[in-house]
Backbone as CSV, one residue per row, in Angstrom:
resi,resn,N_x,N_y,N_z,CA_x,CA_y,CA_z,C_x,C_y,C_z
1,MET,23.562,79.707,204.944,22.444,80.644,205.274,22.802,82.003,204.285
2,ALA,21.833,82.306,203.478,22.111,83.745,202.850,21.723,84.914,204.003
3,VAL,22.450,86.020,203.984,22.108,87.136,204.706,21.571,88.119,203.796
4,PRO,20.391,88.698,204.358,20.037,89.871,203.371,20.527,91.454,203.596
5,ARG,20.963,91.753,202.574,21.324,93.374,202.701,20.621,94.231,203.231
6,PRO,20.799,95.203,204.419,19.835,96.132,204.573,19.894,97.234,203.756
7,SER,18.334,97.416,203.693,17.954,98.685,202.538,18.523,99.753,202.528
8,SER,19.182,100.554,203.895,19.732,101.766,204.096,21.165,101.805,203.262
9,PRO,21.327,102.808,202.561,22.697,102.939,201.813,23.716,103.084,202.301
10,SER,23.847,103.678,203.746,24.908,103.744,204.663,25.028,102.564,205.414
11,ALA,24.097,101.670,205.474,24.329,100.230,206.202,25.305,99.162,205.949
12,ALA,25.792,98.333,206.621,26.854,97.210,206.394,26.281,96.289,205.090
13,PRO,27.102,95.713,204.093,26.648,95.034,203.364,26.634,93.604,204.020
14,ALA,26.218,92.851,203.058,26.039,91.231,203.419,26.858,90.809,204.168
15,LEU,26.721,89.606,205.168,27.945,89.753,206.150,29.247,88.756,205.135
16,PRO,30.169,89.333,205.888,31.365,88.726,204.869,32.071,87.671,205.417
17,THR,32.609,86.776,204.788,33.480,85.569,205.021,34.976,85.935,204.975
18,LEU,35.334,86.309,206.293,36.826,86.515,206.062,38.031,85.469,205.480
19,GLY,38.893,85.894,204.608,39.853,84.778,204.207,39.334,83.558,203.747
20,GLY,38.278,83.651,203.105,37.687,82.476,202.165,36.850,81.312,203.074
21,LYS,37.343,81.348,204.126,37.231,80.527,205.208,35.681,80.119,205.684
22,LYS,35.441,79.096,206.269,33.751,78.775,206.126,33.805,79.199,207.782
23,SER,32.779,80.342,208.311,32.730,80.840,209.374,31.191,80.587,209.798
24,SER,30.831,80.238,210.988,29.599,80.255,212.030,28.996,81.603,211.531
25,TYR,27.731,81.549,211.972,26.925,82.745,211.550,27.327,83.729,212.691
26,ARG,27.563,83.644,213.628,28.176,84.483,214.893,29.373,85.207,214.385
27,GLU,30.041,84.515,213.582,31.725,84.871,213.433,31.162,86.056,212.407
28,ARG,30.337,85.336,211.342,30.079,86.335,210.203,29.544,87.737,210.691
29,VAL,28.706,87.704,211.596,28.061,88.810,212.286,29.272,89.817,212.869
30,ALA,29.897,88.949,213.495,31.036,89.764,214.366,32.376,90.328,213.321
31,ASP,32.366,89.452,212.434,33.500,90.119,211.099,32.910,91.486,210.512
32,ALA,31.262,91.360,210.183,30.797,92.677,209.862,30.504,93.790,210.708
33,LEU,30.431,93.674,211.941,30.307,94.379,213.146,31.581,95.317,213.311
34,ARG,32.906,94.186,213.072,34.533,94.913,213.068,34.464,95.700,211.830
35,ALA,34.242,95.335,210.750,34.158,96.016,209.746,33.956,97.543,209.715
36,ALA,32.439,97.625,210.340,31.847,98.717,210.472,32.275,99.582,211.702
37,LEU,33.056,99.008,212.683,33.369,99.794,213.447,35.010,100.325,213.063
38,ILE,35.589,99.545,212.128,37.053,99.800,211.852,36.896,101.027,210.455
39,ALA,35.940,100.908,210.109,35.454,101.968,208.753,34.999,103.312,209.367
40,GLY,34.599,103.505,210.899,34.089,104.588,211.703,32.855,104.582,211.258
41,GLU,32.053,103.684,210.745,30.498,103.962,210.809,29.787,103.601,212.360
42,LEU,30.726,102.901,213.250,30.309,102.685,214.487,31.262,103.743,215.401
43,ARG,30.558,104.677,216.232,31.378,105.580,216.183,32.084,105.886,218.002
44,PRO,33.058,106.026,218.004,33.473,105.871,219.453,32.711,106.641,220.641
45,GLY,32.483,106.148,221.733,31.521,106.771,222.525,29.899,106.594,222.491
46,GLU,29.734,106.276,221.225,28.329,105.760,220.843,27.736,104.408,221.602
47,VAL,26.728,104.614,221.910,26.047,103.331,222.396,24.848,102.991,221.366
48,TYR,25.138,101.346,221.256,24.370,100.891,220.117,23.717,99.483,220.779
49,SER,22.322,99.540,220.839,21.701,98.318,221.346,21.921,97.311,220.194
50,ALA,21.761,95.853,220.856,21.805,94.786,219.777,20.119,94.815,218.849
51,PRO,19.237,95.113,219.017,18.209,95.447,218.148,18.227,96.343,217.474
52,THR,19.132,97.508,217.406,19.390,98.393,216.434,20.118,98.104,215.260
53,LEU,21.375,97.260,215.902,22.369,96.568,214.957,21.510,95.795,214.268
54,ALA,20.788,95.051,214.755,20.345,93.753,214.198,19.294,94.143,213.156
55,ALA,18.774,95.221,213.156,17.934,95.923,212.412,18.659,96.335,211.053
56,ARG,19.861,97.177,211.449,20.763,97.545,210.173,21.385,96.374,209.471
57,PHE,21.501,95.456,210.314,22.468,94.237,209.530,21.669,93.444,208.659
58,GLY,20.163,93.402,209.284,19.145,92.534,208.515,19.147,91.232,209.125
59,VAL,19.514,91.228,210.683,19.933,89.677,211.003,18.728,90.042,212.624
60,SER,18.856,88.722,213.057,18.170,88.632,214.427,19.119,89.233,215.809
61,ALA,18.737,89.851,216.796,19.342,90.191,217.834,20.396,89.371,218.379
62,THR,19.886,88.132,218.444,20.857,87.113,219.127,21.997,87.017,218.887
63,PRO,22.247,86.868,217.658,23.799,86.906,217.188,24.540,88.103,216.981
64,VAL,23.957,89.159,217.295,24.549,90.447,217.095,24.913,90.615,218.643
65,ARG,24.053,90.170,219.624,24.439,90.431,220.991,25.602,89.318,221.161
66,GLU,25.601,88.104,220.728,26.817,87.258,221.177,27.873,87.959,220.447
67,ALA,28.057,88.332,218.947,29.015,88.589,218.340,29.648,89.841,219.251
68,MET,28.909,91.100,219.534,29.489,91.985,220.557,30.106,91.663,221.722
69,LEU,29.606,90.483,222.336,30.384,89.954,223.250,31.553,89.375,223.025
70,ASP,32.050,89.095,221.753,33.407,88.644,221.175,34.152,89.779,221.236
71,LEU,33.394,91.137,220.665,34.076,92.245,220.784,34.633,93.056,222.193
72,VAL,33.965,92.805,222.964,34.107,93.253,224.221,35.210,92.897,224.837
73,LYS,35.491,91.228,224.564,36.676,90.447,224.930,37.923,91.113,224.039
74,GLU,37.701,91.397,222.899,38.922,92.201,222.060,39.232,93.624,222.396
75,GLY,38.257,94.051,223.431,38.463,95.649,223.466,38.134,96.550,222.738
76,LEU,37.130,96.036,221.947,36.609,97.124,220.740,35.284,97.849,221.215
77,VAL,34.668,97.052,221.965,33.322,97.606,222.828,33.116,97.401,224.145
78,ASP,32.646,98.193,225.006,32.530,98.044,226.262,30.801,97.790,226.439
79,THR,30.341,97.082,227.520,28.993,96.759,227.750,28.130,98.015,228.504
80,VAL,27.381,98.698,228.161,26.530,99.575,229.026,25.291,98.474,229.448
81,PRO,25.257,98.533,230.679,24.140,97.754,231.217,22.684,98.252,231.035
82,ASN,22.226,97.333,230.628,20.404,97.929,230.195,20.493,98.940,228.901
83,LYS,21.525,99.095,228.291,21.459,99.965,227.183,22.127,99.317,226.072
84,GLY,23.143,98.260,225.897,23.977,97.860,224.857,25.191,98.110,224.924
85,PHE,26.303,98.715,223.844,27.540,98.384,223.861,28.021,99.895,223.471
86,ARG,28.789,100.208,224.128,29.639,101.608,223.693,31.062,101.495,223.045
87,VAL,31.268,101.777,221.796,32.422,101.736,221.176,33.779,102.234,221.731
88,THR,34.637,101.575,222.064,35.822,102.289,223.127,36.411,103.349,221.916
89,ASP,37.079,104.561,222.539,37.773,105.388,222.106,39.266,104.601,221.702
90,VAL,39.736,105.506,220.757,41.508,105.073,220.291,42.140,106.436,220.151
91,SER,42.952,106.461,221.081,43.630,108.193,220.898,44.748,108.196,219.666
92,GLU,45.299,109.331,219.408,45.825,109.674,218.177,47.509,108.961,218.502
93,GLN,47.609,108.802,219.697,48.977,108.050,220.119,48.862,106.888,219.756
94,GLN,47.590,105.898,220.271,47.480,104.388,219.942,47.366,104.338,218.395
95,LEU,46.668,105.279,217.609,46.691,105.070,216.352,48.136,105.403,215.672
96,ASP,48.884,106.216,215.944,50.212,106.169,215.600,51.145,104.929,215.889
97,ASP,50.986,104.424,217.259,51.619,103.292,217.651,51.489,102.144,216.793
98,TYR,49.769,101.907,216.375,49.375,100.712,215.788,49.962,100.694,214.274
99,THR,50.247,101.888,213.866,50.798,101.917,212.465,51.956,101.987,212.247
100,HIS,52.860,102.512,212.846,54.350,102.111,212.890,54.305,100.740,213.608
101,LEU,53.718,100.057,214.286,54.185,98.561,214.200,53.480,97.714,212.911
102,ARG,52.626,98.290,212.398,52.172,97.396,211.219,53.361,97.699,210.071
103,SER,53.477,99.073,210.043,54.716,99.268,209.065,56.235,98.318,209.327
104,LEU,56.487,98.509,210.558,57.818,97.457,210.745,57.657,96.266,210.528
105,ILE,56.238,95.779,210.230,56.135,94.185,210.084,55.636,94.000,208.579
106,GLU,54.828,94.852,208.259,54.154,94.663,206.829,55.278,95.066,205.694
107,ILE,55.859,96.121,205.896,56.570,96.603,204.610,57.841,95.567,204.411
108,PRO,58.764,95.342,205.225,59.875,94.029,205.082,58.948,92.723,204.754
109,THR,57.921,92.393,205.127,57.538,91.271,204.872,56.950,91.218,203.459
110,THR,56.337,92.451,203.094,55.972,92.392,201.604,56.990,92.559,200.648
111,MET,58.009,92.936,200.867,58.951,93.067,200.163,59.723,91.810,200.166
112,GLU,59.996,91.174,200.657,60.684,90.026,200.758,59.535,89.166,199.972
113,LEU,58.189,89.020,199.933,57.482,88.396,198.937,57.516,88.389,197.599
114,ALA,58.333,89.829,197.214,58.460,89.959,195.859,59.774,88.884,195.274
115,GLY,60.444,88.276,196.256,61.332,87.369,195.554,60.725,85.849,196.074
116,THR,59.760,85.656,196.741,59.504,84.502,197.389,58.010,83.775,196.925
117,ALA,57.240,84.668,196.577,55.824,84.436,196.347,55.707,83.994,194.880
118,ASP,54.914,82.757,194.865,54.775,82.139,193.540,53.705,83.186,192.585
119,ARG,53.626,83.026,191.598,52.684,84.177,190.738,51.358,83.613,190.799
120,VAL,51.094,82.305,191.124,49.439,81.827,191.039,49.068,82.394,192.570
121,SER,50.058,82.177,193.481,49.361,82.580,194.913,49.044,84.100,194.861
122,LEU,49.899,84.849,194.128,49.469,86.366,194.039,48.585,86.676,193.154
123,GLU,48.593,86.086,192.284,47.235,86.094,191.032,45.746,85.825,191.762
124,ALA,45.796,84.957,192.634,44.635,84.618,193.383,44.142,85.727,194.410
125,LEU,45.217,86.435,194.630,44.652,87.869,195.297,43.948,88.839,194.625
126,ARG,43.960,88.776,193.270,43.622,90.096,192.493,41.721,90.026,192.551
127,PRO,41.517,89.135,192.521,39.919,89.384,193.102,39.433,90.121,194.080
128,ALA,40.277,89.795,195.133,39.999,91.039,196.409,40.630,91.964,196.318
129,ALA,41.821,92.566,195.364,41.964,93.539,195.397,40.981,94.709,194.322
130,ARG,40.225,93.796,193.486,39.412,94.357,192.620,38.258,94.509,193.166
131,GLU,37.844,93.912,194.184,36.754,93.950,195.312,36.632,95.618,195.816
132,ILE,38.236,95.766,196.455,38.513,96.789,197.010,37.850,98.089,196.256
133,VAL,38.544,97.992,194.770,37.751,99.154,194.018,36.759,99.475,193.909
134,SER,35.990,97.922,193.599,34.683,98.090,193.338,34.156,98.695,194.417
135,ALA,34.359,98.168,195.436,33.712,98.877,197.096,33.726,100.372,196.877
136,ALA,35.223,100.887,197.025,35.360,102.146,196.694,34.504,103.191,195.926
137,ALA,34.560,102.406,194.432,33.661,103.456,193.596,32.383,103.191,194.198
138,ALA,31.902,102.081,194.797,30.177,102.351,195.086,30.203,103.087,196.340
139,GLY,31.269,103.244,197.126,31.129,104.169,198.317,30.275,103.210,199.440
140,ASP,30.822,101.826,199.220,30.775,100.737,200.082,31.612,100.760,201.329
141,LEU,31.923,101.481,202.320,32.848,101.200,203.287,33.181,100.114,203.993
142,ILE,31.966,99.706,204.647,31.995,98.380,205.044,32.531,96.958,203.981
143,ALA,32.567,96.841,202.813,32.678,95.951,201.868,34.229,96.366,201.650
144,TYR,34.322,97.707,201.392,36.003,98.336,201.483,36.831,97.463,202.697
145,VAL,36.479,97.731,203.523,37.150,97.352,204.855,37.381,95.811,204.792
146,GLU,36.192,95.074,204.662,36.299,93.492,204.449,36.930,93.105,203.585
147,ALA,37.160,93.549,202.254,38.205,92.996,200.963,39.915,93.410,201.161
148,ASP,39.711,94.803,202.215,40.908,95.189,202.402,41.636,94.502,203.452
149,THR,40.970,93.868,204.193,41.415,92.787,205.251,41.842,91.654,204.742
150,ARG,40.818,91.168,203.932,40.977,89.746,203.181,42.507,89.752,202.263
151,PHE,42.674,90.998,201.550,43.743,91.137,200.637,44.810,91.202,201.595
152,HIS,44.942,92.117,202.419,46.406,92.200,203.577,46.688,90.887,204.272
153,LEU,45.655,90.720,204.768,46.009,89.348,205.520,46.298,88.079,204.761
154,GLY,45.707,87.701,203.647,46.133,86.836,202.804,47.567,86.663,201.703
155,LEU,47.946,88.068,201.700,49.022,88.509,201.056,50.284,88.096,202.335
156,LEU,50.034,88.882,203.634,51.315,88.159,204.585,50.951,87.009,204.675
157,ALA,49.920,85.978,204.447,50.069,84.457,204.693,50.992,83.809,203.984
158,LEU,51.189,84.313,202.529,52.086,83.910,201.858,53.417,83.895,202.449
159,ALA,53.960,84.537,203.430,55.012,84.311,204.081,55.642,83.265,204.995
160,GLY,54.137,82.460,205.372,54.163,81.490,205.994,54.381,81.422,207.239
161,ASN,53.886,82.442,207.908,54.275,82.774,209.520,52.551,83.288,210.064
162,ALA,52.394,82.342,210.398,50.785,82.588,211.213,50.660,83.357,212.259
163,HIS,51.490,83.511,213.070,51.728,84.152,214.037,51.664,85.908,213.691
164,LEU,52.351,85.996,212.671,52.727,87.505,212.161,51.030,87.859,211.452
165,VAL,50.426,87.093,211.165,49.383,87.243,210.564,48.340,87.681,211.323
166,GLU,48.394,86.884,212.636,47.483,87.117,213.610,47.685,88.518,214.250
167,VAL,49.148,88.739,214.490,49.291,90.210,215.169,49.067,91.407,214.092
168,VAL,49.106,91.326,212.886,48.836,92.195,211.917,47.083,92.144,212.020
169,GLY,46.424,91.123,212.072,45.036,91.123,212.414,44.578,91.769,213.242
170,ASP,45.230,91.908,214.273,44.559,92.501,215.868,45.033,93.872,215.477
171,LEU,46.008,94.334,215.133,46.594,95.471,214.823,45.393,96.525,214.026
172,ARG,44.616,95.469,212.865,44.206,96.146,212.083,42.603,96.279,212.792
173,LYS,42.072,95.396,213.689,41.122,95.418,214.243,41.036,96.540,215.123
174,ARG,41.892,96.967,215.661,41.757,98.068,216.800,42.009,99.434,216.464
175,SER,42.407,99.465,214.910,42.429,100.715,214.208,40.969,101.257,213.766
176,ARG,40.961,102.586,213.938,40.002,103.053,213.232,40.249,104.079,212.137
177,LEU,39.184,103.688,211.038,39.955,104.824,209.710,38.493,105.874,209.494
178,TYR,38.562,106.626,210.606,37.569,107.640,210.619,37.247,108.430,209.358
179,GLY,38.506,108.395,208.680,38.351,109.494,207.349,37.450,108.858,206.212
180,LEU,37.236,107.476,205.963,36.756,107.219,205.043,35.519,107.522,204.388
181,THR,34.543,107.874,205.099,33.328,108.403,204.431,33.804,109.686,203.814
182,ALA,34.518,110.855,204.270,34.885,111.989,204.112,35.924,111.625,202.664
183,LEU,36.646,110.805,202.655,37.412,110.546,201.199,36.205,109.778,200.037
184,SER,35.606,109.080,200.329,34.586,108.381,199.423,33.637,109.448,199.165
185,GLU,33.236,110.501,199.811,32.593,111.379,199.425,32.940,112.763,198.545
186,ALA,34.259,112.487,198.637,35.219,113.794,197.907,35.829,112.605,196.729
187,GLY,35.312,111.499,196.794,35.970,110.679,195.430,37.397,110.554,195.458
188,ARG,38.051,110.630,196.395,39.521,110.518,196.746,39.892,108.630,197.203
189,LEU,38.906,107.959,197.594,39.445,106.642,197.963,39.448,105.881,196.749
190,LEU,38.745,106.088,195.617,39.028,104.794,194.236,40.714,104.792,194.413
191,ALA,41.469,106.223,194.481,42.593,106.438,193.825,43.373,105.229,194.912
192,SER,43.158,105.346,196.147,43.754,104.489,197.176,43.363,103.148,196.983
193,ALA,42.486,103.174,196.610,41.808,101.488,196.639,42.834,100.891,195.510
194,GLN,42.826,101.623,194.291,43.801,101.150,193.145,45.499,100.815,193.407
195,GLU,45.719,101.243,194.900,46.955,101.148,195.090,47.489,99.748,195.536
196,HIS,46.262,98.850,195.770,46.335,97.351,195.739,46.698,96.746,194.558
197,LEU,46.263,97.165,193.507,46.711,96.579,192.033,47.797,96.882,191.668
198,GLU,48.136,97.742,192.135,49.818,98.345,191.771,50.562,97.629,192.611
199,LEU,50.250,97.339,194.019,51.063,96.642,194.784,51.283,95.023,194.179
200,LEU,50.235,94.448,193.822,50.231,93.048,192.758,51.235,93.452,191.752
201,ASP,50.941,94.122,191.232,51.936,94.338,189.887,53.238,94.569,190.100
202,ALA,53.265,95.097,191.064,55.060,95.319,191.498,55.474,93.905,192.233
203,LEU,54.806,93.475,192.685,54.960,91.893,193.331,55.447,91.148,192.156
204,LEU,54.068,91.004,191.179,54.674,90.313,190.203,55.647,90.366,189.202
205,GLU,56.203,91.717,189.371,57.116,92.131,188.392,58.640,91.805,189.239
206,ARG,58.255,91.382,190.482,59.373,90.956,191.394,60.438,92.463,191.726
207,ASP,59.699,93.503,191.626,60.474,94.885,191.985,60.379,95.145,193.440
208,GLU,61.206,94.848,194.087,61.234,94.802,195.556,61.241,96.828,196.009
209,GLU,61.834,97.359,195.181,62.071,98.850,195.527,60.323,99.560,195.365
210,ALA,59.651,98.855,194.156,58.577,99.806,193.578,57.379,98.701,194.982
211,VAL,57.647,97.808,195.521,57.003,97.498,196.604,56.962,97.967,197.690
212,ARG,58.248,98.448,198.220,58.680,99.645,199.500,57.926,100.738,199.313
213,LYS,57.589,100.947,198.169,57.634,102.545,197.920,55.849,102.604,197.966
214,VAL,55.286,101.295,197.478,53.827,101.468,197.393,53.115,101.265,198.715
215,MET,54.056,100.096,199.540,53.353,99.730,200.923,53.805,101.117,201.864
216,THR,54.762,101.704,201.620,55.086,103.040,202.488,53.820,103.869,202.501
217,ARG,53.470,104.024,201.144,52.500,105.317,200.669,51.225,104.699,201.265
218,HIS,51.048,103.397,201.256,49.559,103.029,201.431,49.551,102.972,202.966
219,LEU,50.438,102.659,203.786,50.110,102.867,205.190,50.265,104.311,205.586
220,GLY,50.924,104.959,204.794,50.975,106.284,205.416,49.480,107.017,205.247
221,HIS,48.779,106.406,204.055,47.250,106.684,203.719,46.274,106.180,205.162
222,VAL,46.564,105.281,205.712,46.061,104.561,206.795,46.084,105.489,207.770
223,ARG,47.320,106.081,208.269,47.671,107.021,209.594,47.290,108.255,209.113
224,GLY,47.322,108.841,207.781,47.192,109.882,207.470,45.571,110.418,207.114
225,MET,45.071,110.411,206.248,43.915,111.297,205.596,42.810,110.042,205.988
226,TRP,43.192,108.712,205.900,42.049,107.669,206.146,41.598,107.810,207.674
227,ALA,42.829,108.148,208.439,42.107,108.156,210.057,41.922,109.345,210.288
228,ALA,41.657,110.258,209.553,41.443,111.863,210.225,40.273,111.778,210.978
229,HIS,40.183,112.426,211.904,39.061,112.793,212.467,38.267,113.602,212.049
230,ASP,37.009,113.558,211.897,36.050,114.482,211.765,36.269,115.935,212.281
């Protein structure tokens, strides 16, 4: 079933299908809501009603309400009786902790892939890397987060450890990239987006040190300028 794109320039894009898997309509709505939340377009402390979010995403209220209940279980939002859902806040310490954990997992794992991942599997991630660049150029932050998630989790999946992918996926859900809007408006997000193509090239060249440098810089952006509060 096709999902119409909202007409508002700041609204979310057509509902994503993460990782290329076939998802239920409810799961696709939840994916789009998570992306909006991670990108900072759904702000901490704000209360959003299911009908309001449904109008924004161009869907009916029922799958939005069901998807938000999934996000409640994940600790990303709280229910507000008779009003809707409030986005939970994340402290600076929590953001530091999430990024530190990601660094401990993702940097060595990605470095190892420089010697183990086959070229076909790496090249299969290039379309997602290009989508990240295209979304950055268009200022489409929801599409940016969706493609970024698909790229990074797809890359980590090449290590063959499903639990590792699950842990990093959870850390990404809990993060907030409040600074994406400011970066996009300042024209600085595109340079960060291109790091994904740089990383792929380093992996294909089997340059472990280059991979380490790109990943370290990239995760530094996640906690630095990407996560900066307004």
